[in-house]
Short mmCIF file of C-alpha atoms in Angstrom, two decimals:
data_model
loop_
_atom_site.label_atom_id
_atom_site.label_comp_id
_atom_site.label_asym_id
_atom_site.label_seq_id
_atom_site.Cartn_x
_atom_site.Cartn_y
_atom_site.Cartn_z
CA MET A 1 78.78 59.07 -30.71
CA LEU A 2 76.76 60.13 -27.81
CA ARG A 3 74.08 57.80 -29.20
CA LEU A 4 76.76 54.95 -28.89
CA ALA A 5 77.69 55.88 -25.42
CA ALA A 6 74.18 55.96 -23.95
CA LEU A 7 73.63 52.50 -25.61
CA ALA A 8 76.68 51.21 -23.90
CA SER A 9 75.89 52.82 -20.44
CA LEU A 10 72.37 51.15 -20.88
CA THR A 11 73.86 47.92 -21.56
CA LEU A 12 75.70 48.26 -18.35
CA LEU A 13 72.45 48.59 -16.37
CA LEU A 14 70.77 45.89 -18.18
CA GLN A 15 73.76 43.47 -17.86
CA PRO A 16 75.03 43.99 -14.02
CA ALA A 17 77.08 40.69 -14.46
CA LEU A 18 79.67 42.70 -16.46
CA ARG A 19 80.66 43.78 -13.05
CA ASN A 20 81.31 40.64 -11.33
CA PRO A 21 83.22 38.03 -13.59
CA ARG A 22 82.19 35.52 -10.89
CA ASP A 23 78.57 35.94 -11.76
CA GLU A 24 76.42 32.62 -12.21
CA ALA A 25 75.90 34.15 -15.72
CA PHE A 26 79.15 33.01 -16.77
CA ALA A 27 78.80 29.71 -15.41
CA GLU A 28 77.55 27.69 -18.22
CA LYS A 29 79.01 26.03 -20.71
CA ALA A 30 78.45 27.59 -24.50
CA PRO A 31 77.12 25.82 -27.37
CA GLU A 32 79.54 23.66 -29.13
CA ARG A 33 79.27 25.69 -32.44
CA PHE A 34 77.88 29.17 -32.86
CA HIS A 35 77.96 32.37 -34.59
CA VAL A 36 78.85 35.71 -33.55
CA ARG A 37 77.56 38.75 -35.58
CA LEU A 38 80.02 41.83 -34.99
CA GLU A 39 78.33 44.81 -36.46
CA THR A 40 81.20 47.37 -36.72
CA THR A 41 81.87 50.73 -37.94
CA ARG A 42 82.95 49.51 -41.38
CA GLY A 43 80.67 46.39 -41.60
CA VAL A 44 79.57 43.53 -40.43
CA ILE A 45 81.83 40.06 -39.59
CA VAL A 46 80.51 37.11 -39.00
CA VAL A 47 82.59 34.48 -36.84
CA ASP A 48 82.03 30.62 -36.55
CA VAL A 49 82.97 29.81 -33.13
CA HIS A 50 84.23 26.12 -32.54
CA ARG A 51 84.03 25.18 -28.63
CA ALA A 52 86.39 21.95 -29.29
CA TRP A 53 89.32 24.55 -30.05
CA SER A 54 89.28 25.97 -27.04
CA PRO A 55 86.48 25.49 -24.59
CA MET A 56 87.23 27.81 -21.72
CA GLY A 57 87.82 30.35 -24.40
CA VAL A 58 84.99 29.85 -25.96
CA ASP A 59 82.75 29.79 -23.06
CA ARG A 60 84.37 32.98 -21.99
CA PHE A 61 83.58 34.96 -25.17
CA PHE A 62 79.98 33.64 -25.55
CA HIS A 63 79.19 35.05 -21.99
CA LEU A 64 80.61 38.06 -22.85
CA VAL A 65 78.89 38.56 -26.05
CA GLU A 66 75.62 37.51 -24.58
CA ASN A 67 76.36 40.16 -21.79
CA GLY A 68 77.12 43.04 -24.10
CA TYR A 69 80.57 43.20 -23.29
CA TYR A 70 81.84 43.74 -26.71
CA ASP A 71 79.48 46.69 -27.44
CA ASP A 72 81.01 49.72 -28.56
CA ASP A 73 84.25 48.03 -28.16
CA ALA A 74 87.38 49.53 -30.47
CA PHE A 75 89.77 47.67 -32.65
CA PHE A 76 92.58 49.68 -30.64
CA ARG A 77 95.62 47.72 -32.38
CA VAL A 78 95.27 46.90 -36.14
CA ILE A 79 98.50 46.08 -37.89
CA GLU A 80 98.20 46.35 -41.63
CA GLY A 81 98.25 42.62 -42.91
CA ALA A 82 98.85 41.09 -39.76
CA TRP A 83 96.28 41.25 -36.94
CA ALA A 84 93.19 43.24 -35.46
CA GLN A 85 92.81 43.15 -31.71
CA PHE A 86 90.01 44.15 -29.56
CA GLY A 87 88.18 43.72 -26.37
CA ILE A 88 89.49 46.26 -23.59
CA HIS A 89 85.67 47.51 -22.32
CA GLY A 90 85.03 50.95 -23.15
CA ASP A 91 84.24 51.89 -19.42
CA PRO A 92 87.40 51.71 -17.02
CA ASP A 93 85.65 50.46 -14.13
CA ILE A 94 84.50 47.34 -16.45
CA ALA A 95 87.98 47.19 -17.91
CA GLN A 96 89.61 46.91 -14.62
CA VAL A 97 87.67 44.09 -13.27
CA TRP A 98 87.84 41.98 -16.49
CA ARG A 99 91.91 42.76 -16.91
CA ALA A 100 92.24 40.91 -13.45
CA ALA A 101 89.78 37.96 -14.65
CA VAL A 102 92.71 35.57 -15.97
CA PHE A 103 91.91 31.93 -16.97
CA ALA A 104 93.97 29.35 -18.15
CA ASP A 105 95.82 28.61 -21.16
CA GLU A 106 94.75 25.71 -23.56
CA PRO A 107 96.53 23.64 -26.11
CA VAL A 108 96.49 24.94 -29.24
CA GLN A 109 93.99 22.88 -31.44
CA ALA A 110 93.95 25.07 -34.61
CA SER A 111 96.25 27.10 -36.50
CA ASN A 112 96.76 31.10 -36.42
CA LEU A 113 94.99 31.02 -40.30
CA ARG A 114 94.04 34.17 -42.09
CA GLY A 115 90.56 34.60 -40.44
CA ARG A 116 90.94 32.71 -37.31
CA VAL A 117 89.75 34.90 -34.11
CA THR A 118 92.23 34.08 -31.20
CA TYR A 119 92.92 35.35 -27.55
CA ALA A 120 95.50 37.69 -26.91
CA HIS A 121 97.85 36.93 -24.27
CA GLY A 122 101.03 38.23 -22.33
CA VAL A 123 103.98 36.16 -21.37
CA ALA A 124 103.15 34.83 -18.28
CA PRO A 125 101.38 31.58 -18.37
CA ASP A 126 97.50 31.41 -18.11
CA ASP A 127 96.94 35.31 -18.37
CA ARG A 128 93.88 35.15 -21.13
CA THR A 129 91.19 37.60 -20.20
CA THR A 130 88.83 39.33 -23.01
CA GLN A 131 91.11 40.66 -25.70
CA LEU A 132 91.03 38.72 -28.95
CA PHE A 133 92.44 39.57 -32.66
CA ILE A 134 91.55 38.51 -36.01
CA ASN A 135 94.34 37.21 -38.07
CA LEU A 136 94.66 39.19 -41.33
CA ARG A 137 97.27 36.61 -42.77
CA ASP A 138 98.47 33.12 -41.85
CA ASN A 139 100.52 33.71 -38.41
CA PRO A 140 101.44 30.01 -37.87
CA ALA A 141 104.22 31.16 -35.97
CA LEU A 142 101.60 32.24 -33.10
CA ASP A 143 100.85 28.48 -32.75
CA GLU A 144 104.31 27.65 -30.96
CA GLN A 145 103.80 30.46 -28.81
CA GLY A 146 100.45 29.30 -27.32
CA PHE A 147 97.97 31.75 -29.29
CA SER A 148 94.81 29.48 -29.31
CA PRO A 149 91.92 30.45 -31.93
CA ILE A 150 88.50 29.86 -30.88
CA GLY A 151 86.78 30.76 -34.04
CA GLU A 152 86.95 31.81 -37.69
CA VAL A 153 85.60 34.49 -39.85
CA VAL A 154 83.24 33.16 -42.27
CA GLU A 155 81.75 36.43 -43.45
CA GLY A 156 83.34 39.91 -43.54
CA MET A 157 87.19 39.34 -43.84
CA ARG A 158 87.03 42.57 -46.40
CA VAL A 159 85.55 44.31 -43.43
CA ALA A 160 88.43 43.12 -41.38
CA ASP A 161 91.12 44.19 -43.73
CA ALA A 162 89.78 47.59 -44.22
CA LEU A 163 89.77 48.38 -40.33
CA TYR A 164 91.56 51.48 -39.63
CA PHE A 165 95.19 50.88 -39.11
CA GLY A 166 97.17 54.13 -39.48
CA TYR A 167 97.65 54.30 -35.85
CA GLY A 168 99.61 51.25 -35.49
CA GLU A 169 100.80 50.21 -32.10
CA ALA A 170 100.38 53.55 -30.85
CA ALA A 171 96.75 53.46 -29.58
CA GLY A 172 97.60 50.92 -27.08
CA GLY A 173 99.54 47.99 -28.70
CA GLY A 174 99.57 44.06 -27.32
CA ILE A 175 99.52 42.91 -24.08
CA ARG A 176 103.26 42.12 -24.16
CA GLY A 177 103.95 45.76 -25.11
CA GLY A 178 103.10 47.46 -21.73
CA LYS A 179 101.29 50.33 -23.09
CA GLN A 180 97.82 49.56 -22.64
CA ALA A 181 97.52 51.44 -19.52
CA PRO A 182 95.95 54.55 -20.96
CA ILE A 183 93.02 52.51 -22.49
CA PHE A 184 92.39 50.80 -18.89
CA GLU A 185 92.18 54.26 -17.41
CA GLY A 186 90.55 56.37 -19.74
CA GLY A 187 88.06 53.94 -21.72
CA ASN A 188 86.78 54.91 -24.98
CA ALA A 189 86.88 58.48 -24.04
CA HIS A 190 90.65 58.55 -23.87
CA LEU A 191 90.71 56.57 -27.78
CA ARG A 192 87.88 58.96 -29.02
CA ALA A 193 89.67 62.25 -28.13
CA ASN A 194 93.50 60.81 -28.99
CA PHE A 195 92.75 58.12 -31.66
CA PRO A 196 89.77 59.48 -33.28
CA LYS A 197 89.74 57.32 -36.38
CA LEU A 198 89.68 53.76 -34.81
CA ASP A 199 86.75 51.62 -35.99
CA TYR A 200 84.79 50.08 -33.47
CA ILE A 201 82.32 47.14 -32.71
CA ARG A 202 78.71 48.89 -32.50
CA LYS A 203 77.11 45.42 -31.46
CA ALA A 204 77.96 41.77 -30.68
CA SER A 205 75.23 39.33 -30.49
CA VAL A 206 75.31 35.18 -30.62
CA ALA A 207 73.64 35.04 -34.43
CA PRO A 208 70.13 33.14 -34.04
#
């Protein structure tokens, strides 16, 4: 645990762009198609990312991964057989900066089928930030609510299915639930103290 915290701190030192969403590091377009490898506490998940599905969403995701945002990141909301949500940074200072860095909604180009990875958002329009979820089942009803997938799991769905779900909504819940404040205020220290069984992304990287 101490080693993970040290690695996360080192990432912030090496990637100062994480403290400034307007940094030029986030300005370039992402590749049209690429894989992201999520090394989790349960195993490896590989996501095939499609820029055509959500250009702004994919650009955001690509640069956050490249800058280490999702390293040591908790799956804080896992609902068995429904979805597994992640994307609040473990350092409260970083999390608060990106909480305000909203970007526009985009038309849904791909359905929320099992394995699809999608941005979470609240009730207000154009409020996507950094939080995403893996669909653990077909959730087509989310299409009509404007939840736009950015990619799909091509390796490791068994890993996604095995993520710890015992806390349900209690560890933070969804954006619309209004119960995420303790995570934004306390970060991973809060989650590890109060929800020690949660699984984490140890390292997220763009696969070669």
